PDB file of C-alpha atoms in Angstrom:
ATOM      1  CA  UNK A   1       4.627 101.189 -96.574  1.00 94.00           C
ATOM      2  CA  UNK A   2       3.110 101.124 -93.319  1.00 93.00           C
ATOM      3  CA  UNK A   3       5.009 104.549 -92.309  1.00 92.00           C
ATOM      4  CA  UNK A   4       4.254 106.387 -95.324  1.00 94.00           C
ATOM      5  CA  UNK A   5       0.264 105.444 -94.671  1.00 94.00           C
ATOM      6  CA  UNK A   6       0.583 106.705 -91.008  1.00 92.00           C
ATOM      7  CA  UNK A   7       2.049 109.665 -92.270  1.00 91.00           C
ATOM      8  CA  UNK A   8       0.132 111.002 -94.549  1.00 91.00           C
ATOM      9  CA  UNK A   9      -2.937 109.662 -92.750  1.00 92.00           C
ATOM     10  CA  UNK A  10      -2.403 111.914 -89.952  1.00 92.00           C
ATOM     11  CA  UNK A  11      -1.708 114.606 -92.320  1.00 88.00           C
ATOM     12  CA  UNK A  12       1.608 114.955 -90.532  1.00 85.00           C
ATOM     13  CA  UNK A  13       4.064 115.255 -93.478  1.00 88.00           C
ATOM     14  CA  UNK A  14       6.407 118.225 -92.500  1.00 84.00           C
ATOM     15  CA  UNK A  15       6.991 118.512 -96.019  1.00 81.00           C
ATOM     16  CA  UNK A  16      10.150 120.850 -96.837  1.00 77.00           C
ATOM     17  CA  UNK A  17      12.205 121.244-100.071  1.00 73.00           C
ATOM     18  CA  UNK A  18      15.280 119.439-100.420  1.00 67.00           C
ATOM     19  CA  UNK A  19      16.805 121.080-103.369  1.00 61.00           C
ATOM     20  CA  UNK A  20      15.940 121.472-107.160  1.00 56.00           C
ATOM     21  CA  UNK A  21      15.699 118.601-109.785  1.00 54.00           C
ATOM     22  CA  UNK A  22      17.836 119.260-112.652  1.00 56.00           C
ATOM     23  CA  UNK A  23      14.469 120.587-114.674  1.00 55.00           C
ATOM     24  CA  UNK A  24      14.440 123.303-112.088  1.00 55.00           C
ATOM     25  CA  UNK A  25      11.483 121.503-109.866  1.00 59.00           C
ATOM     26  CA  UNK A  26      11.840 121.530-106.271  1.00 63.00           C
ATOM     27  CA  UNK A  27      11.874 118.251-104.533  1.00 72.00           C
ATOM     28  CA  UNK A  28      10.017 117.598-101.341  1.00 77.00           C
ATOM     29  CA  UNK A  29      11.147 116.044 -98.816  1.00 79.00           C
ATOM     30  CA  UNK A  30       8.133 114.556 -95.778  1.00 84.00           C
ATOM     31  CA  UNK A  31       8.563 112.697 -92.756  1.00 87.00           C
ATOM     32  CA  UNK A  32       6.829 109.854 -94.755  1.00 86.00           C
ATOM     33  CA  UNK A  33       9.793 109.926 -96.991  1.00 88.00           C
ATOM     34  CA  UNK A  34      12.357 109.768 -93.852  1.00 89.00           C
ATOM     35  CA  UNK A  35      10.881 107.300 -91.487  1.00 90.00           C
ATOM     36  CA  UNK A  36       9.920 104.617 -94.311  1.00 91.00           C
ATOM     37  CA  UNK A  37      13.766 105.169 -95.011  1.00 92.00           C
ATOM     38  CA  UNK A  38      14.931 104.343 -91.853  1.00 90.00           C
ATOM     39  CA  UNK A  39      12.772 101.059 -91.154  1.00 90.00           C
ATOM     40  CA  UNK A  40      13.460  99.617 -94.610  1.00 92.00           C
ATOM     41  CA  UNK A  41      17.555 100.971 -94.822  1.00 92.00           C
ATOM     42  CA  UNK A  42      18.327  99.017 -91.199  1.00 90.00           C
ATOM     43  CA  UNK A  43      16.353  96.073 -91.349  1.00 91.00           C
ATOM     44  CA  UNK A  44      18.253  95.649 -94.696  1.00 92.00           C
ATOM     45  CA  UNK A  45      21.424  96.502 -92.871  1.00 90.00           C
ATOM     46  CA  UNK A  46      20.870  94.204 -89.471  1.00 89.00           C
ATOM     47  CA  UNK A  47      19.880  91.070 -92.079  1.00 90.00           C
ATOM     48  CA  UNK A  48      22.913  91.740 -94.773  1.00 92.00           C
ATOM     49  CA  UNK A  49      25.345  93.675 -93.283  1.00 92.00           C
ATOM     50  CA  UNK A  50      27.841  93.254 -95.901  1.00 94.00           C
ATOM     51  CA  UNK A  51      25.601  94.376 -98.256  1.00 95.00           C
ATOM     52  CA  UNK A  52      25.670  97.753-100.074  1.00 95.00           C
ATOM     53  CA  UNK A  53      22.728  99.388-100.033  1.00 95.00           C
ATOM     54  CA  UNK A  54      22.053 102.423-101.913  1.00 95.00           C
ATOM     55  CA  UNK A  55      18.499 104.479-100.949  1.00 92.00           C
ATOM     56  CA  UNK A  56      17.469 107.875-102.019  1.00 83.00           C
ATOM     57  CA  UNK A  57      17.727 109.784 -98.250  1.00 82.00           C
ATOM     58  CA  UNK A  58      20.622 110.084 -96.444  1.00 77.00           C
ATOM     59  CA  UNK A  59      20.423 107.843 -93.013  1.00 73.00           C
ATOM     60  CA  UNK A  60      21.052 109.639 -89.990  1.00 70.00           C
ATOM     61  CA  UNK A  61      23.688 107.226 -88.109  1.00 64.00           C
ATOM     62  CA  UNK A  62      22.567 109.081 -84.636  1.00 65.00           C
ATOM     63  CA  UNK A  63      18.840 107.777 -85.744  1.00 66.00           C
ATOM     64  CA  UNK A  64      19.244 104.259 -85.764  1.00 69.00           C
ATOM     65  CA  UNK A  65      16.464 101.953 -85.475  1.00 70.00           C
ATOM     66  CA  UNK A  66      16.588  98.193 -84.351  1.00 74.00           C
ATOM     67  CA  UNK A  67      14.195  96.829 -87.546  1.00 77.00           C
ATOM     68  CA  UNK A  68      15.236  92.586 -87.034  1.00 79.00           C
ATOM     69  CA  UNK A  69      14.031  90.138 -89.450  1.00 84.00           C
ATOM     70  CA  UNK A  70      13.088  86.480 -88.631  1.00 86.00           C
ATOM     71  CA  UNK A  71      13.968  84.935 -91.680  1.00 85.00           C
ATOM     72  CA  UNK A  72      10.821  83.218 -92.609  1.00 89.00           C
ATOM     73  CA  UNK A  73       9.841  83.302 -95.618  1.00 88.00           C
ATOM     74  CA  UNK A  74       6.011  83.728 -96.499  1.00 88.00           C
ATOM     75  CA  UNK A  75       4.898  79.907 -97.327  1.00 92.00           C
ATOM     76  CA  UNK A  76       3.174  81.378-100.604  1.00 88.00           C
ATOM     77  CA  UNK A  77       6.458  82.893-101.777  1.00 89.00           C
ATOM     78  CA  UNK A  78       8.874  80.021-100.779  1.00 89.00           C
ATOM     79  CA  UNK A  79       6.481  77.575-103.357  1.00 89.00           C
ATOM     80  CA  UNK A  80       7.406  80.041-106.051  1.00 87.00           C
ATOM     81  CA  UNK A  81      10.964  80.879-105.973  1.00 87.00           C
ATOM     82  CA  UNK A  82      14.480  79.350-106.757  1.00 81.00           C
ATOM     83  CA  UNK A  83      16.871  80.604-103.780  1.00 83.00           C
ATOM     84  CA  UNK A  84      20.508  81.029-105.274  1.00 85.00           C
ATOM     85  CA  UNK A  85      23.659  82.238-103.294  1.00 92.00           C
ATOM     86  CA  UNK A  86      26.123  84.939-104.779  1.00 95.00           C
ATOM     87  CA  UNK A  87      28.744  86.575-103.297  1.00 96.00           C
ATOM     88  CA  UNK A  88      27.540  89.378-100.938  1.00 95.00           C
ATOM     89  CA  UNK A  89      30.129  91.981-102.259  1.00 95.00           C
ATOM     90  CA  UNK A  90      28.436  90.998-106.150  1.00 97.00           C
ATOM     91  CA  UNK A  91      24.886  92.454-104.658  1.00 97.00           C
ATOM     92  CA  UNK A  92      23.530  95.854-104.550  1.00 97.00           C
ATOM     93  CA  UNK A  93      20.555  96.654-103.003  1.00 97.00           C
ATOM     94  CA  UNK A  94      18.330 100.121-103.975  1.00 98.00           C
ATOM     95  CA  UNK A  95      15.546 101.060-102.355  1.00 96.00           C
ATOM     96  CA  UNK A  96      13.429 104.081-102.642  1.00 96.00           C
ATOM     97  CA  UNK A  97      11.296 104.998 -99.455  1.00 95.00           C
ATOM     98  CA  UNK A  98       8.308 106.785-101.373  1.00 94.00           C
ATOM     99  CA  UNK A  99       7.894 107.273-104.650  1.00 95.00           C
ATOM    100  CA  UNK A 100       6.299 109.882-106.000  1.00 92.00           C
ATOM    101  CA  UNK A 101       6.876 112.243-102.833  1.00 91.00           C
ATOM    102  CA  UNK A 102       5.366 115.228-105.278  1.00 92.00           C
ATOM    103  CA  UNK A 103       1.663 113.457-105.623  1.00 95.00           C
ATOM    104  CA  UNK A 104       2.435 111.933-102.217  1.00 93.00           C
ATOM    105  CA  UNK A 105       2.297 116.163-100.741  1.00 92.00           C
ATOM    106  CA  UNK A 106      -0.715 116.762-102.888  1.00 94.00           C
ATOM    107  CA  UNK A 107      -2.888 113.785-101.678  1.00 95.00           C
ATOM    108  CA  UNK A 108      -2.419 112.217-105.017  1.00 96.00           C
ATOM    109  CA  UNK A 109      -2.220 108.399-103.255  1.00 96.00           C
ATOM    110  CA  UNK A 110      -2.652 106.018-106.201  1.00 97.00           C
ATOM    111  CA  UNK A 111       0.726 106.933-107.369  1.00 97.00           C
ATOM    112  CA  UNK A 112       2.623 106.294-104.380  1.00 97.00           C
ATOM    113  CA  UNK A 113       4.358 103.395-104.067  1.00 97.00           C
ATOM    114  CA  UNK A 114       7.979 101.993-102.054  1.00 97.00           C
ATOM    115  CA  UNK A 115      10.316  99.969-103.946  1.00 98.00           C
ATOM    116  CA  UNK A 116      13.214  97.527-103.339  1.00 98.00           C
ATOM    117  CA  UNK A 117      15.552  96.306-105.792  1.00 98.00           C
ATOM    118  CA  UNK A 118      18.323  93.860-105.792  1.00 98.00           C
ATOM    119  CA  UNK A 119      20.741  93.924-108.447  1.00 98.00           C
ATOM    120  CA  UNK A 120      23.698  91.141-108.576  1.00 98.00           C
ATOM    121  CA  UNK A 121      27.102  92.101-110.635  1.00 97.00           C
ATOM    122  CA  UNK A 122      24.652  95.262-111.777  1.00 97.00           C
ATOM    123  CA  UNK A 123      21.753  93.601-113.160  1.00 98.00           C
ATOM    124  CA  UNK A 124      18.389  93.662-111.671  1.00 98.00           C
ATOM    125  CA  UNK A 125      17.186  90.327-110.569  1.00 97.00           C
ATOM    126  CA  UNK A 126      14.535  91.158-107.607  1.00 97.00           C
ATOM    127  CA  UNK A 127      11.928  93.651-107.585  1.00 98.00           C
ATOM    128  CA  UNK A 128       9.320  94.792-104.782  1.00 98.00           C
ATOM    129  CA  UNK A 129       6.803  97.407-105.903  1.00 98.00           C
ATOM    130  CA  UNK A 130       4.285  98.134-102.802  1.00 97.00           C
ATOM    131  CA  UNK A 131       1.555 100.456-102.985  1.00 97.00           C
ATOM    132  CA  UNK A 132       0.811 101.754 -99.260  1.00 97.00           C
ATOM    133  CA  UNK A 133      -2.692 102.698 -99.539  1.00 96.00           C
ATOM    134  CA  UNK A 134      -4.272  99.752-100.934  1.00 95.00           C
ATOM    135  CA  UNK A 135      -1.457  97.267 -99.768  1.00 93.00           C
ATOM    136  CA  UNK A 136      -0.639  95.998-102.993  1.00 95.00           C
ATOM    137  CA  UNK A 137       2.385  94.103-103.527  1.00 95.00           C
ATOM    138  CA  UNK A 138       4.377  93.061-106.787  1.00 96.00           C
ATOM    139  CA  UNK A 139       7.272  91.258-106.791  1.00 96.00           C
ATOM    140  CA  UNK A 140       9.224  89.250-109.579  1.00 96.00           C
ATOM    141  CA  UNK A 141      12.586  87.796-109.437  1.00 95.00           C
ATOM    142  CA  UNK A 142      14.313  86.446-112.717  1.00 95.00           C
ATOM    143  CA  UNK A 143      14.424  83.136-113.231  1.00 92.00           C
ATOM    144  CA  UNK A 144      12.578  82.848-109.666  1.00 90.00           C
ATOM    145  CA  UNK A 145       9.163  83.496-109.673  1.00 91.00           C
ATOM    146  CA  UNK A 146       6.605  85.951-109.473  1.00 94.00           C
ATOM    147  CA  UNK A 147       3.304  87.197-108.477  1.00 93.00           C
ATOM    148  CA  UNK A 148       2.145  89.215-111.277  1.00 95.00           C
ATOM    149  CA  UNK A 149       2.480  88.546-115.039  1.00 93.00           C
ATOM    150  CA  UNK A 150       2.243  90.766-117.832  1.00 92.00           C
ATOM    151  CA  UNK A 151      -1.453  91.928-119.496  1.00 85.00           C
ATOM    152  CA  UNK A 152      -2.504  89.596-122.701  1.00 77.00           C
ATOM    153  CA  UNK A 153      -3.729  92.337-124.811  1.00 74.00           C
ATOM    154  CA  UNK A 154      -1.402  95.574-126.520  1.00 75.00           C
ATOM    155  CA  UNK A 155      -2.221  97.603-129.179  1.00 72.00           C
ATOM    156  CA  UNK A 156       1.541  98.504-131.249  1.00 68.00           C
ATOM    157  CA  UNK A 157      -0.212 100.589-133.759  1.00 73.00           C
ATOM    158  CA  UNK A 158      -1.701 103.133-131.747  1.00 77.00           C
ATOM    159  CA  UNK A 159      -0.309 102.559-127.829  1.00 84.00           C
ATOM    160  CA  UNK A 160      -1.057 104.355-124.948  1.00 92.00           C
ATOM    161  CA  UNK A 161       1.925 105.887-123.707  1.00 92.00           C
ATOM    162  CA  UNK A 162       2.390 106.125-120.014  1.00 94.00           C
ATOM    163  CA  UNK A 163       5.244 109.470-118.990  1.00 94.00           C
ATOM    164  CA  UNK A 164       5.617 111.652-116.399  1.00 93.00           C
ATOM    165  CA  UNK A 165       3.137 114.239-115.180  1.00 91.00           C
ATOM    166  CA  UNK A 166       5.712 117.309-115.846  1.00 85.00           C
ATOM    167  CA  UNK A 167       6.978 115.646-119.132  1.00 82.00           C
ATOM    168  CA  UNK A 168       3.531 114.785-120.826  1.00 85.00           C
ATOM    169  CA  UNK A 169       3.855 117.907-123.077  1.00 82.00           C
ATOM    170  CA  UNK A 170       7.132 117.705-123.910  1.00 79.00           C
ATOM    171  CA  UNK A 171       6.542 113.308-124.974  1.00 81.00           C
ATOM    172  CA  UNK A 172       2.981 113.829-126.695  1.00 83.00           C
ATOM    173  CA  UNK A 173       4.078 115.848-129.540  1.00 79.00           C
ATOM    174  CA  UNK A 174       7.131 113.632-130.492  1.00 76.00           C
ATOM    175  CA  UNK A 175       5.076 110.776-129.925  1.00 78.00           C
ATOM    176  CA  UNK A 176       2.128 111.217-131.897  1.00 79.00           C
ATOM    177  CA  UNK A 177       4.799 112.121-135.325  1.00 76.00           C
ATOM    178  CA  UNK A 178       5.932 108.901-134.309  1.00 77.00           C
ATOM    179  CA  UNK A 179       2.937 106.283-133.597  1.00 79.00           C
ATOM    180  CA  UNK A 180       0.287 108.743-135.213  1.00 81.00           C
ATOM    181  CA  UNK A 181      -2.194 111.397-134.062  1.00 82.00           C
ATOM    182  CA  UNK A 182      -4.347 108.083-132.273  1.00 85.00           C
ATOM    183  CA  UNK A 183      -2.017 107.534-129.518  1.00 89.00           C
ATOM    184  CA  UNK A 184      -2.771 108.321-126.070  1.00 91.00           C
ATOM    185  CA  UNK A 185      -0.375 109.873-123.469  1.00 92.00           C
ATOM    186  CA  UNK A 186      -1.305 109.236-120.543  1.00 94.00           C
ATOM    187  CA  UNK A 187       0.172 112.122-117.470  1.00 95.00           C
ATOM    188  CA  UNK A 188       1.093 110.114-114.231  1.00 96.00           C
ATOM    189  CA  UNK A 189       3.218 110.133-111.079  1.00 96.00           C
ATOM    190  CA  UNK A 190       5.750 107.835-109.926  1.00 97.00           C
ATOM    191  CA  UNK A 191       8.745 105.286-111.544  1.00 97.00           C
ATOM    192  CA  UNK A 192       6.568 102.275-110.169  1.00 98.00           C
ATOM    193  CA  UNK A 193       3.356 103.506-110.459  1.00 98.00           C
ATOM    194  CA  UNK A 194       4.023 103.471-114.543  1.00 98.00           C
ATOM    195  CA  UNK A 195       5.880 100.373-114.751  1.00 98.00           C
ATOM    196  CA  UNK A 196       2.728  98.522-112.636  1.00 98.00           C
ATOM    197  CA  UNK A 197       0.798 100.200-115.806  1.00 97.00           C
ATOM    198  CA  UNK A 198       2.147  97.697-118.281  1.00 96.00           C
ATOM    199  CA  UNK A 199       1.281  94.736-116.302  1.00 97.00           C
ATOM    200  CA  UNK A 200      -2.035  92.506-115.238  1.00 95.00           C
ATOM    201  CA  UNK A 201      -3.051  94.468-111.694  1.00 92.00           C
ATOM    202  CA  UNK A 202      -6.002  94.437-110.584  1.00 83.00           C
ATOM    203  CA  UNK A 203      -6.650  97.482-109.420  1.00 86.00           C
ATOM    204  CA  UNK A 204      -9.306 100.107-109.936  1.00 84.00           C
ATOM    205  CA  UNK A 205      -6.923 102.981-109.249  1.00 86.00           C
ATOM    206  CA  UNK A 206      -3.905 101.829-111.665  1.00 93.00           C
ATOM    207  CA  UNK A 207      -4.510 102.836-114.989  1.00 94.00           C
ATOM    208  CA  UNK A 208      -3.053 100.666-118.081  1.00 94.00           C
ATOM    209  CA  UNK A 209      -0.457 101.891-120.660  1.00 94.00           C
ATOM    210  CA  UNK A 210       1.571  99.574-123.486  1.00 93.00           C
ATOM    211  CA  UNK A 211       4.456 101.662-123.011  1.00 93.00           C
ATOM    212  CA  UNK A 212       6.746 103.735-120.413  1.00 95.00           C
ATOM    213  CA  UNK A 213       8.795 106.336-121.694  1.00 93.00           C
ATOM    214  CA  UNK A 214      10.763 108.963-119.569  1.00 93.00           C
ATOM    215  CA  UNK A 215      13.099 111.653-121.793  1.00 89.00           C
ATOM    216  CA  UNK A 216      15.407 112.960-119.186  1.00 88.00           C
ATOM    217  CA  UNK A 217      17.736 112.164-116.448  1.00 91.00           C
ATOM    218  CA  UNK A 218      16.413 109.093-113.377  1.00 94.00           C
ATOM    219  CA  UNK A 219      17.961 108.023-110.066  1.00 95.00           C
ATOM    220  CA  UNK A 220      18.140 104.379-110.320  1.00 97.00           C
ATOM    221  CA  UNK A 221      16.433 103.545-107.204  1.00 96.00           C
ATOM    222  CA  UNK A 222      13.421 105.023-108.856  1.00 97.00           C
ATOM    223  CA  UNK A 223      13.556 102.472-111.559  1.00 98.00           C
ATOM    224  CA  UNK A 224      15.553  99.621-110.324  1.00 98.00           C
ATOM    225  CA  UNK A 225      12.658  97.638-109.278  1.00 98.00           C
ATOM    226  CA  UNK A 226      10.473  98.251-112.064  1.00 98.00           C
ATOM    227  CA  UNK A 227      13.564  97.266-114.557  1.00 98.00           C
ATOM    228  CA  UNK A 228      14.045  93.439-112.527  1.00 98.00           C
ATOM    229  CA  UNK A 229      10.100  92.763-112.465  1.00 98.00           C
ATOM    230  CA  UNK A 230      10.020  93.838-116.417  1.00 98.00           C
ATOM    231  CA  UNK A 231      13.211  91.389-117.201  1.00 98.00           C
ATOM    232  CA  UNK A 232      12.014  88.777-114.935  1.00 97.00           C
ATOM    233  CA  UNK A 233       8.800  88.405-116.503  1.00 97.00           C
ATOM    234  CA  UNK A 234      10.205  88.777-120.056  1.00 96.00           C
ATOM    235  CA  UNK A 235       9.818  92.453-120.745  1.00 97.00           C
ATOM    236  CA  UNK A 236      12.518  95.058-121.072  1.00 97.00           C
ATOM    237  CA  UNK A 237      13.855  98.659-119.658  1.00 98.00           C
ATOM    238  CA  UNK A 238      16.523 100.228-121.903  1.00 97.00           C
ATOM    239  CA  UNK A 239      17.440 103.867-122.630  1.00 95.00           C
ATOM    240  CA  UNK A 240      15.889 105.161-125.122  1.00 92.00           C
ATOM    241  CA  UNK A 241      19.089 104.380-127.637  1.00 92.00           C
ATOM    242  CA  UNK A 242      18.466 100.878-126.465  1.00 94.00           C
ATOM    243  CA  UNK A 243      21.189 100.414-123.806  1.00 96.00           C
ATOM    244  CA  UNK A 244      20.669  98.390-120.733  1.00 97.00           C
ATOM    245  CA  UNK A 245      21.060 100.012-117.557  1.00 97.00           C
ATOM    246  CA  UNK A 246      23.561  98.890-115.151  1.00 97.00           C
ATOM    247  CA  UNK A 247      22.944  99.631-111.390  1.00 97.00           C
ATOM    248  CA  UNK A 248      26.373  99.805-109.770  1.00 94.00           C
ATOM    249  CA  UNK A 249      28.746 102.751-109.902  1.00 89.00           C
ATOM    250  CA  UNK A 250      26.343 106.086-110.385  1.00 91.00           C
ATOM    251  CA  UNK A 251      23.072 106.656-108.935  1.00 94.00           C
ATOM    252  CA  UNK A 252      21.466 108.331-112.195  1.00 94.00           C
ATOM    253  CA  UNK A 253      21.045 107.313-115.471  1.00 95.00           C
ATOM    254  CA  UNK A 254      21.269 109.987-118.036  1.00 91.00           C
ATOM    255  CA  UNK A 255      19.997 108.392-121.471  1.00 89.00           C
ATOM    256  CA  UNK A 256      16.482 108.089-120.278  1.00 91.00           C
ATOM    257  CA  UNK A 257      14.550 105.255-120.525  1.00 94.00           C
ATOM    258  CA  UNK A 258      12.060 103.292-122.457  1.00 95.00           C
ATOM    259  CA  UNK A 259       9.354  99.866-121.163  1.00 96.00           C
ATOM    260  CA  UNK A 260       7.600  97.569-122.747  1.00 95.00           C
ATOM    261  CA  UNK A 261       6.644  93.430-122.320  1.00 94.00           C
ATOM    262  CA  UNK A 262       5.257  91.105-125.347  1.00 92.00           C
ATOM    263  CA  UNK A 263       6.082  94.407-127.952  1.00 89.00           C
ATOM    264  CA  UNK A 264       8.715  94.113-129.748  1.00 90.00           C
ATOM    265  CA  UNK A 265      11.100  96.574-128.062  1.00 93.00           C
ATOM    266  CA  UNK A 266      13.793  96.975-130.517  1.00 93.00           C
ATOM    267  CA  UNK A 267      11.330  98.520-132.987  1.00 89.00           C
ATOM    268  CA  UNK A 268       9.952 101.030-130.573  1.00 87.00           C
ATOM    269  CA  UNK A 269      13.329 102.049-129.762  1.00 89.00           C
ATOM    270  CA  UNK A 270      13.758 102.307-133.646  1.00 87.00           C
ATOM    271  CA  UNK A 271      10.804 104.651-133.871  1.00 81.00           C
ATOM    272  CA  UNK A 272      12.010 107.077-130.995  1.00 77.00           C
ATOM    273  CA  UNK A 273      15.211 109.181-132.361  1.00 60.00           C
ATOM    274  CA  UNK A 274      14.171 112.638-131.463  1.00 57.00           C
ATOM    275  CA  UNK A 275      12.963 111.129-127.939  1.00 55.00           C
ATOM    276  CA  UNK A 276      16.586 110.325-127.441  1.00 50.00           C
ATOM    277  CA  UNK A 277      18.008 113.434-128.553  1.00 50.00           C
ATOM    278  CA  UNK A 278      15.713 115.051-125.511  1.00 52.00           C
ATOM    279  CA  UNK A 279      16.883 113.350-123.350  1.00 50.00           C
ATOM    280  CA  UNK A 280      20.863 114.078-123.306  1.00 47.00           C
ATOM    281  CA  UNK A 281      19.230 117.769-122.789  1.00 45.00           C
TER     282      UNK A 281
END
């Protein structure tokens, strides 16, 4: 987080495209984007070498860096969580360097965020959601412990429904046939940035939303995080046919996606058909 602050702080992003989503959207790449990669990939790497870990940019092997970790654990986070051991070839870690690298080029900060995710025989079970410019941290492991919980009040019958900036038009028509001509769709950038919408944060930059819906193809390092703080807390990431998501093998997921915590998900997932049918586009 630290990296992609310094970057774009000194306005020294050396932004450059790095090929086309599959929309037909370029994708920028920025020197925010590279060097939070290399801190977070190696000191990963030095700590769990046998570890895979998958992350969005490739790593340079000529462009190591020596990133060590001491192994103390923050007092505050060793009260709150249950430490279990698994076999190291069961774990996969994803991380994503800077998320939302679009809003990131256009100044767009509260939408930025890096994530961390570590999923065990493919399910998520730790999430890290950071947000560099106002050094905000989530993190939730299941059946471990937490430091954020989910927000006490939704609304099912009208909810505000949080998608992607370049998908809002495409979502808000479908939507409102399905929830009614009241909802709200709500444009925004970045996997974490919407998934820290559904929960209790305390922030005057992060807007609120009952529900997260994408409708087309996701990396899952992009939503890995997001998916273990949602189960670990009792909420739920599915596609939008209601499948869970498993993050081993393939780094996309192609059935889209659907959020929610204290709704009851199944029924959403009932209500979206023609969401689903967009999204195998």
């Amino acid at each position: 987080g630290e990296e992609v602050k310094r970057v774009r702080d000194g306005n020294d992003l050396n932004a450059k495209a790095k090929g086309k989503t599959r929309e037909g959207a370029e994708e920028q790449l920025t020197s925010g984007d590279l060097l939070s990669n290399r801190r977070m990939f190696y000191l990963l790497k030095s700590a769990f070498p046998a570890v895979q870990i998958n992350s969005e940019e490739h790593v340079d092997t000529a462009d190591q860096e020596t990133v060590s970790w001491n192994r103390s654990i923050p007092e505050d986070i060793k009260q709150k969580i249950q430490p279990k051991e698994v076999p190291a070839e069961s774990v996969t870690v994803w991380i994503d360097p800077l998320d939302a690298t679009q809003e990131y080029t256009e100044n767009l900060r509260q939408y930025v965020t890096t994530m961390v995710c570590v999923a065990v025989n493919g399910k998520p079970v730790i999430g890290v959601i950071h947000k560099p410019f106002s050094a905000y941290t989530a993190w939730a492991m299941v059946d471990g412990g937490s430091n954020i919980k989910a927000r006490s009040s939704y609304n099912e019958k009208t909810p505000r429904i949080i998608v992607s900036r370049s998908h809002a038009g495409e979502v808000e028509q479908v939507a409102r046939q399905t929830f009614g001509n009241k909802t709200v769709i709500i444009p925004a950038g970045g996997a974490g940035y919407k998934v820290l919408a559904l929960l209790d944060v305390a922030e005057k930059n992060q807007e609120e939303a009952d529900v997260y819906i994408h409708v087309t193809y996701i990396k899952k390092w992009d939503i890995c995080a997001g998916n273990a703080v949602l189960r670990a807390l009792g909420g739920h990431m599915t596609t939008l046919s209601g499948e869970e998501i498993s993050y081993t093998g393939s780094d996309g997921n192609e059935g889209g996606l659907i959020a929610s915590i204290n709704m009851n998900h199944k029924a959403l997932i009932e209500k979206l058909p023609d969401l689903e049918k967009t999204s195998r586009k």
